[in-house]
Coordinates of C-alpha atoms and ligand atoms in Angstrom, one line a residue:
M1 CA 70.1 116.6 133.5
A2 CA 70.9 119.5 135.9
D3 CA 68.9 117.7 138.6
L4 CA 71.3 114.8 138.5
Y5 CA 74.1 117.1 139.7
S6 CA 72.2 119.5 141.9
N7 CA 72.2 117.6 145.1
G8 CA 75.4 119.2 146.4
Y9 CA 77.9 117.7 148.8
P10 CA 77.1 114.6 150.8
N11 CA 76.2 115.2 154.3
G12 CA 78.2 113.4 156.9
T13 CA 80.7 111.9 154.5
S14 CA 83.6 110.5 156.4
T15 CA 86.9 111.9 155.4
T16 CA 90.0 109.9 156.1
H17 CA 93.4 111.3 155.1
S18 CA 96.1 108.7 154.6
L19 CA 99.3 108.4 152.7
A20 CA 98.8 107.7 149.0
Q21 CA 100.9 105.0 147.6
S22 CA 101.9 107.3 144.7
N23 CA 102.9 110.3 146.6
A24 CA 104.1 110.2 150.2
T25 CA 102.9 113.7 151.0
M26 CA 99.6 113.4 149.3
P27 CA 96.5 112.8 151.5
V28 CA 94.1 110.3 150.1
I29 CA 90.4 110.6 150.9
R30 CA 88.1 107.7 150.4
K31 CA 84.8 109.0 149.2
K32 CA 81.3 107.9 148.4
L33 CA 79.8 110.0 145.8
A34 CA 76.4 111.5 146.5
G35 CA 75.6 112.4 143.0
Y36 CA 76.3 111.3 139.5
V37 CA 79.6 112.5 138.1
G38 CA 80.0 110.7 134.8
F39 CA 83.0 108.5 134.9
A40 CA 80.9 105.4 135.0
N41 CA 80.9 105.9 131.3
L42 CA 84.7 105.1 131.1
P43 CA 84.2 101.4 130.2
N44 CA 82.8 102.6 126.9
Q45 CA 86.0 104.5 126.3
V46 CA 88.5 101.7 127.1
H47 CA 88.4 97.9 127.4
R48 CA 87.3 95.9 130.4
K49 CA 90.7 94.9 131.7
S50 CA 91.4 98.5 132.6
V51 CA 88.1 98.6 134.4
R52 CA 89.2 95.9 136.8
K53 CA 92.5 97.6 137.4
G54 CA 90.9 101.0 137.8
F55 CA 91.9 104.3 136.4
Q56 CA 94.4 106.9 137.3
F57 CA 93.8 110.4 136.3
T58 CA 95.5 113.6 137.3
A59 CA 94.2 117.1 136.6
M60 CA 96.0 120.3 137.5
V61 CA 94.7 123.8 137.9
V62 CA 96.8 126.8 137.0
G63 CA 96.1 130.5 136.9
E64 CA 96.4 133.9 138.6
S65 CA 95.7 134.3 142.2
G66 CA 92.1 134.3 143.5
L67 CA 90.4 133.1 140.3
G68 CA 88.7 130.2 142.1
K69 CA 91.0 127.3 141.3
S70 CA 90.7 125.7 144.7
T71 CA 87.0 126.2 144.7
L72 CA 86.5 124.6 141.3
I73 CA 88.5 121.5 142.4
N74 CA 85.9 120.9 145.1
T75 CA 83.1 121.7 142.6
L76 CA 84.4 119.4 139.9
F77 CA 84.1 116.0 141.4
N78 CA 81.0 116.6 143.4
T79 CA 82.9 115.7 146.4
P80 CA 84.8 118.0 148.7
L81 CA 88.4 116.9 148.2
Y82 CA 89.4 119.7 150.4
P83 CA 88.2 119.6 154.0
P84 CA 84.7 121.0 154.1
K85 CA 84.5 124.7 154.8
D86 CA 82.6 124.2 158.0
S87 CA 85.6 122.5 159.6
L88 CA 87.3 125.9 159.5
P89 CA 86.5 128.5 162.1
P90 CA 83.6 130.7 160.8
S91 CA 85.8 133.8 160.8
A92 CA 88.6 132.2 158.8
E93 CA 88.8 133.2 155.2
R94 CA 89.4 130.6 152.5
P95 CA 93.1 130.0 152.6
K96 CA 95.2 131.0 149.7
T97 CA 97.1 128.2 148.1
V98 CA 100.7 128.8 148.8
A99 CA 102.4 125.6 147.5
I100 CA 101.8 123.0 144.8
E101 CA 99.5 120.5 146.5
S102 CA 98.2 117.1 145.4
I103 CA 95.0 115.8 146.6
G104 CA 94.2 112.2 145.9
A105 CA 90.9 110.5 146.2
D106 CA 89.7 107.0 145.3
I107 CA 86.2 107.3 144.0
E108 CA 83.9 104.6 142.7
E109 CA 80.9 104.9 140.5
N110 CA 78.9 101.9 139.2
G111 CA 81.8 99.6 140.0
V112 CA 84.4 101.6 138.2
R113 CA 87.3 102.7 140.3
L114 CA 89.0 106.0 139.7
H115 CA 92.1 107.2 141.5
L116 CA 91.8 110.9 141.0
T117 CA 94.5 113.3 141.8
V118 CA 94.1 117.0 141.6
V119 CA 97.1 119.2 141.6
D120 CA 96.4 122.7 143.0
T121 CA 98.9 125.4 142.3
P122 CA 99.3 128.7 144.0
G123 CA 98.0 131.6 142.0
F124 CA 100.6 133.8 140.4
G125 CA 100.6 137.5 139.5
D126 CA 100.9 138.6 143.2
F127 CA 104.6 139.3 142.9
V128 CA 106.4 142.3 141.6
N129 CA 108.3 140.1 139.2
N130 CA 106.2 137.3 137.8
D131 CA 108.6 136.4 135.0
E132 CA 109.6 133.0 136.3
S133 CA 106.4 132.0 138.0
W134 CA 105.7 129.3 135.4
R135 CA 108.9 127.5 136.4
P136 CA 107.8 125.6 139.5
I137 CA 104.7 124.4 137.7
V138 CA 106.6 123.2 134.6
E139 CA 109.1 121.5 136.9
N140 CA 106.3 119.8 138.8
I141 CA 104.9 118.4 135.5
E142 CA 108.4 117.3 134.3
S143 CA 109.2 115.6 137.6
R144 CA 106.1 113.5 137.2
F145 CA 107.3 112.5 133.8
D146 CA 110.7 111.7 135.4
S147 CA 109.1 109.5 138.0
Y148 CA 107.1 107.6 135.2
L149 CA 110.3 107.1 133.2
E150 CA 112.1 105.8 136.2
Q151 CA 109.3 103.3 136.8
E152 CA 109.4 102.3 133.1
N153 CA 113.1 101.6 133.4
R154 CA 112.7 99.3 136.4
V155 CA 113.1 95.6 136.1
N156 CA 109.5 95.0 137.3
R157 CA 107.1 97.2 135.4
Q158 CA 103.9 95.5 136.6
K159 CA 102.8 98.3 139.0
I160 CA 103.5 101.6 137.3
V161 CA 101.8 104.4 139.1
D162 CA 100.8 107.1 136.6
N163 CA 101.2 110.5 138.3
R164 CA 101.5 112.4 135.1
V165 CA 99.3 115.4 134.6
H166 CA 96.7 114.5 132.1
A167 CA 94.8 117.8 131.9
C168 CA 95.7 121.3 132.9
L169 CA 92.8 123.7 133.5
Y170 CA 94.2 127.1 132.8
F171 CA 92.2 129.8 134.5
I172 CA 91.8 133.1 132.6
Q173 CA 90.7 136.2 134.5
P174 CA 87.2 137.4 133.3
T175 CA 88.5 140.8 132.1
G176 CA 86.5 140.7 128.9
H177 CA 89.5 142.0 127.0
S178 CA 92.1 139.7 125.5
L179 CA 94.7 137.4 126.9
K180 CA 97.3 139.0 129.2
Q181 CA 100.9 138.7 128.4
I182 CA 101.5 136.6 131.5
D183 CA 98.8 134.1 130.3
I184 CA 100.4 133.8 126.9
E185 CA 103.8 133.3 128.5
F186 CA 102.4 130.6 130.8
M187 CA 100.5 128.7 128.1
R188 CA 103.5 128.8 125.8
R189 CA 105.6 127.2 128.6
L190 CA 102.9 124.6 129.4
H191 CA 101.5 123.5 126.0
T192 CA 104.3 121.2 125.1
R193 CA 104.0 119.4 128.4
V194 CA 100.3 119.1 129.2
N195 CA 96.9 119.0 127.6
L196 CA 95.8 122.7 128.1
I197 CA 92.2 123.4 128.7
P198 CA 91.5 127.1 128.9
I199 CA 88.8 128.2 131.2
I200 CA 87.2 131.6 131.9
A201 CA 87.1 131.9 135.6
K202 CA 84.2 133.4 137.6
A203 CA 82.0 133.6 134.5
D204 CA 79.2 134.9 136.7
T205 CA 80.9 138.3 136.6
L206 CA 80.3 138.6 132.8
T207 CA 77.1 138.9 130.8
D208 CA 76.3 136.2 128.2
E209 CA 77.3 138.6 125.4
E210 CA 80.6 139.5 127.1
V211 CA 81.3 135.8 127.5
R212 CA 80.7 135.2 123.8
D213 CA 83.0 138.0 122.7
F214 CA 85.7 137.1 125.2
K215 CA 85.7 133.5 124.1
A216 CA 86.2 134.6 120.5
R217 CA 89.1 136.9 121.5
I218 CA 90.8 134.3 123.6
L219 CA 90.6 131.7 120.8
A220 CA 92.0 134.3 118.3
D221 CA 94.9 135.1 120.7
I222 CA 95.6 131.4 121.2
A223 CA 95.7 130.8 117.5
Y224 CA 97.8 133.8 116.9
H225 CA 100.4 132.8 119.4
K226 CA 100.4 129.2 118.1
I227 CA 99.4 127.8 121.5
H228 CA 98.2 124.2 121.3
I229 CA 95.2 123.5 123.4
F230 CA 93.6 120.1 123.8
Q231 CA 91.6 119.2 120.8
A232 CA 89.2 116.3 121.0
P233 CA 89.9 113.9 118.2
T234 CA 87.0 112.9 116.0
Y235 CA 86.9 109.4 114.6
E236 CA 85.4 108.1 111.5
N237 CA 82.2 106.0 111.7
E238 CA 81.0 107.7 114.8
D239 CA 77.3 107.8 115.5
E240 CA 75.5 111.1 115.3
E241 CA 74.9 111.4 119.0
T242 CA 78.7 111.1 119.7
L243 CA 79.5 113.6 117.0
A244 CA 77.0 116.0 118.2
E245 CA 78.3 115.7 121.8
A246 CA 81.9 116.3 120.6
A247 CA 80.8 119.4 118.6
E248 CA 78.8 120.7 121.5
I249 CA 81.9 120.4 123.8
A250 CA 84.2 121.9 121.3
S251 CA 81.9 124.8 120.8
K252 CA 82.2 125.7 124.5
I253 CA 86.0 126.0 124.6
P254 CA 87.2 128.0 126.5
F255 CA 84.7 126.9 129.1
A256 CA 83.2 129.8 131.1
V257 CA 82.7 128.3 134.6
V258 CA 81.4 129.2 137.9
G259 CA 82.6 127.5 141.0
S260 CA 81.0 127.2 144.4
D261 CA 81.2 124.8 147.3
S262 CA 78.2 125.9 149.1
L263 CA 74.5 125.3 148.6
V264 CA 72.1 128.1 148.0
E265 CA 68.4 128.3 147.7
T266 CA 66.8 129.3 144.4
A267 CA 63.7 131.5 144.1
D268 CA 61.6 128.4 143.4
G269 CA 62.9 126.8 146.6
R270 CA 65.5 124.3 145.2
E271 CA 68.8 123.8 147.0
V272 CA 71.6 124.1 144.4
R273 CA 75.3 124.5 144.2
G274 CA 75.7 128.1 143.2
R275 CA 76.3 131.7 144.0
A276 CA 73.5 133.9 145.4
Y277 CA 73.3 137.5 144.3
P278 CA 70.7 140.1 145.2
W279 CA 69.2 139.6 141.7
G280 CA 69.2 135.9 141.8
V281 CA 71.2 132.7 141.9
V282 CA 73.8 131.5 139.5
E283 CA 73.6 127.7 139.4
V284 CA 76.9 125.8 138.8
D285 CA 75.2 122.8 137.4
N286 CA 72.8 124.6 135.1
E287 CA 74.0 124.6 131.5
D288 CA 72.1 127.8 130.8
H289 CA 74.1 129.6 133.5
C290 CA 77.7 128.4 132.7
D291 CA 79.8 125.7 131.0
F292 CA 80.7 123.8 134.2
V293 CA 78.7 120.7 133.2
K294 CA 80.3 120.6 129.8
L295 CA 83.8 121.0 131.3
R296 CA 83.2 118.1 133.6
Q297 CA 81.7 116.0 130.8
M298 CA 84.8 116.6 128.7
L299 CA 87.1 115.7 131.6
V300 CA 85.5 112.6 132.9
R301 CA 82.8 111.4 130.7
T302 CA 83.9 111.9 127.1
Y303 CA 87.6 112.5 126.8
M304 CA 89.4 111.1 129.9
E305 CA 90.9 108.3 127.9
E306 CA 91.9 110.7 125.0
L307 CA 93.5 113.0 127.5
R308 CA 95.4 110.1 129.0
E309 CA 96.4 108.8 125.6
Y310 CA 97.6 112.1 124.3
T311 CA 99.6 112.6 127.4
N312 CA 101.3 109.2 127.1
D313 CA 101.7 109.0 123.3
V314 CA 102.6 112.6 122.4
L315 CA 103.5 114.8 125.4
Y316 CA 105.4 112.2 127.5
E317 CA 107.0 110.7 124.4
N318 CA 108.3 114.1 123.2
W319 CA 109.6 115.0 126.6
R320 CA 111.3 111.6 126.9
T321 CA 113.0 111.9 123.5
E322 CA 114.2 115.4 124.4
K323 CA 115.5 114.2 127.7
L324 CA 117.3 111.2 126.3
L325 CA 118.8 113.2 123.5
S326 CA 120.0 115.9 125.9
M327 CA 121.7 113.0 127.9
G328 CA 123.5 112.0 124.7
V329 CA 121.5 108.9 124.0
A330 CA 121.3 108.8 120.3
Q331 CA 118.7 106.7 118.6
D332 CA 119.6 104.4 115.8
S333 CA 116.6 105.1 113.6
S334 CA 117.5 102.4 111.1
V335 CA 116.4 99.9 113.7
F336 CA 112.9 101.2 113.5
R337 CA 112.9 101.3 109.7
E338 CA 109.6 100.1 108.4
I339 CA 109.7 96.8 106.7
N340 CA 108.1 96.7 103.3
P341 CA 107.3 93.0 102.5
S342 CA 107.7 93.3 98.7
A343 CA 111.0 95.1 99.1
K344 CA 112.1 92.5 101.6
I345 CA 111.2 89.6 99.2
Q346 CA 113.0 91.4 96.4
E347 CA 116.1 91.8 98.5
E348 CA 116.0 88.1 99.5
R349 CA 115.6 87.1 95.8
I350 CA 118.6 89.2 94.8
M351 CA 120.7 87.6 97.6
H352 CA 119.5 84.1 96.7
E353 CA 120.4 84.7 93.0
A354 CA 123.9 86.0 94.0
K355 CA 124.4 82.9 96.1
L356 CA 123.4 80.7 93.1
A357 CA 125.7 82.5 90.8
K358 CA 128.6 82.1 93.2
M359 CA 127.9 78.4 93.5
E360 CA 127.7 78.0 89.7
A361 CA 131.0 79.8 89.3
E362 CA 132.7 77.6 91.9
M363 CA 131.4 74.5 90.2
K364 CA 132.6 75.7 86.8
M365 CA 136.0 76.3 88.2
V366 CA 136.3 72.9 89.8
F367 CA 135.1 71.3 86.5
Q368 CA 137.7 73.2 84.5
Q369 CA 140.4 72.3 86.9
K370 CA 139.5 68.6 86.6
V371 CA 139.4 68.8 82.8
Q372 CA 142.8 70.4 82.8
E373 CA 144.2 67.7 85.0
K374 CA 142.8 65.0 82.9
E375 CA 144.1 66.7 79.7
S376 CA 147.6 67.0 81.0
K377 CA 147.5 63.4 82.2
L378 CA 146.4 62.2 78.7
K379 CA 149.0 64.3 77.1
Q380 CA 151.7 62.8 79.3
S381 CA 150.6 59.3 78.5
E382 CA 150.4 60.1 74.8
E383 CA 154.0 61.3 74.9
E384 CA 155.0 58.2 76.7
L385 CA 153.3 56.1 74.1
Y386 CA 154.8 58.0 71.4
S387 CA 158.4 57.7 72.7
R388 CA 157.9 53.9 73.3
H389 CA 156.5 53.6 69.8
K390 CA 159.5 55.4 68.5
E391 CA 161.9 53.2 70.5
M392 CA 160.2 50.0 69.2
K393 CA 160.2 51.4 65.7
D394 CA 163.9 52.2 65.9
A395 CA 164.6 48.7 67.2
L396 CA 162.6 47.1 64.4
E397 CA 164.3 49.3 62.0
K398 CA 167.7 48.2 63.2
Q399 CA 166.6 44.5 63.1
R400 CA 165.4 45.0 59.6
G401 CA 168.7 46.5 58.6
D402 CA 170.6 43.5 60.1
L403 CA 168.4 41.1 58.3
E404 CA 168.8 42.9 55.0
E405 CA 172.6 42.7 55.5
K406 CA 172.4 39.0 56.2
K407 CA 170.3 38.4 53.2
R408 CA 172.7 40.3 50.9
R409 CA 175.6 38.3 52.2
I410 CA 173.9 34.9 51.8
E411 CA 172.9 35.9 48.3
S412 CA 176.5 36.9 47.4
G413 CA 177.8 33.5 48.8
R414 CA 179.9 35.1 51.5
P415 CA 179.9 33.5 54.9
L416 CA 177.6 35.0 57.2
T417 CA 180.3 35.7 59.9
P418 CA 183.6 35.7 57.9
E419 CA 185.9 36.8 60.7
K420 CA 184.4 34.3 63.1
N421 CA 184.6 31.4 60.6
A422 CA 188.2 32.4 59.6
T423 CA 189.5 32.1 63.1
K424 CA 187.6 28.9 63.5
N425 CA 189.1 27.6 60.3
R426 CA 192.5 28.8 61.2
R427 CA 192.4 27.1 64.5
F428 CA 191.1 24.0 62.7
L429 CA 193.9 24.2 60.2
R430 CA 196.6 24.3 62.9
Ligands
GTP1 N1 82.2 135.3 141.7 C1 82.9 134.1 141.8 N2 83.7 134.0 142.9 C2 84.3 132.8 143.0 C3 84.2 131.8 142.0 N3 85.0 130.7 142.4 C4 85.6 131.1 143.6 N4 85.2 132.3 143.9 C5 85.7 133.1 145.1 O1 87.0 133.6 144.8 C6 87.8 133.6 146.0 C7 89.1 132.8 145.7 O2 88.8 131.5 145.5 P1 89.9 130.3 145.6 O3 89.3 129.1 145.1 O4 90.6 130.3 146.8 O5 90.9 130.9 144.4 P2 92.3 130.3 144.0 O6 92.4 130.5 142.6 O7 92.5 128.9 144.6 O8 93.3 131.3 144.8 P3 94.9 131.1 145.1 O9 94.9 129.8 145.8 O10 95.3 132.3 145.8 O11 95.5 131.0 143.8 C8 86.9 132.9 147.0 O12 86.4 133.9 147.8 C9 85.8 132.2 146.2 O13 84.6 132.0 147.0 C10 83.3 132.0 140.9 O14 83.1 131.2 140.0 N5 82.7 133.2 140.9
MG2 MG1 93.9 128.1 145.6

């Protein structure tokens, strides 16, 4: 495996600096890789559409001054992102990083395009007062979130450039003791904003045993101070090989690394990237010598997608919520209430029943009203009938009385109408 990586930098690689679309000040270098890096495995991590679009990945290096951050950037992607050393005058020392710099490169492996950005930060710890040295770094991370949020809020969201920092390699000085106060302070400021990956720098200065003990102490300190470092997720139903690889990577954290951007010759005549000492050569790409290979495997081969996902789903999302809340944008959480289908059906049923009951009551009311109207009409006509009946009865009664009178008179031999007949007779008699 080590052989795959051991061929060093490409000779005669053309380096063209141009403006990156994502960052106006960021030089982009188009590179051909000379050796295998590992991101060709990305299609297995995500679906094919992303493969066509390519990937964007941003890593940041943070740590005290002189720990080899800039050196490791060049070592990491098997391609000198920084101008090769021999372009500098031979007397010139490797320059200190003095400002936060982004270096972008479009690299391609087995047809998979990766737009890689590495953010190099100046080392801290050089000043008398280092209290606030974390601030520019945190601000840089947050301004990248800002730019992403701004793009998300645009009308056209087709071409979002993701400049967010997906992984932050935190360099720890190989003291062999425990974490320094400044490291704890830094990590606590960073862990809510980035995936922290702790690294023991310049591991060639420690013996294997010292590395083992130092790792244990660092992890204990990290746990004690409740610092959240990136934890690779494990999924169910994963095959043994993947699980073993995940366990292997996890067991190496914090990665003890050695960086080098020059080739050295080993005792057996091989040319390797490494550091030559009077007693021998420390090989960067040899897993027996340091964890560099495992670190790169984690970053690009195994967990690039997880790092991107966690950045987007958790870190960015939390930052976004905090930001919007601080701006006074309150979220109506009832909008996002989960819908339980059976509760919804129940609710609908109750509403339907209430509607039916209301309709029934209305119908009843109308019916009663109609019945009442009919009743009062009937009553009225009954009364009318009754009074007519009474009238007729009275009239008949009167008629009967008259007839009775007449009958009595006839029977008693008296004239029916005496007065009338008397006047008639009188007139007749005259
Ligand atoms: N022994 C050893 N030396 C290293 C290693 N990596 C880098 N160096 C050396 O350490 C010195 C500083 O390296 P840089 O890469 O410039 O360190 P830096 O962290 O970028 O420094 P600043 O930019 O000042 O923060 C250089 O002389 C490197 O050659 C390593 O793994 N082991
Ligand atoms: Mg540097």
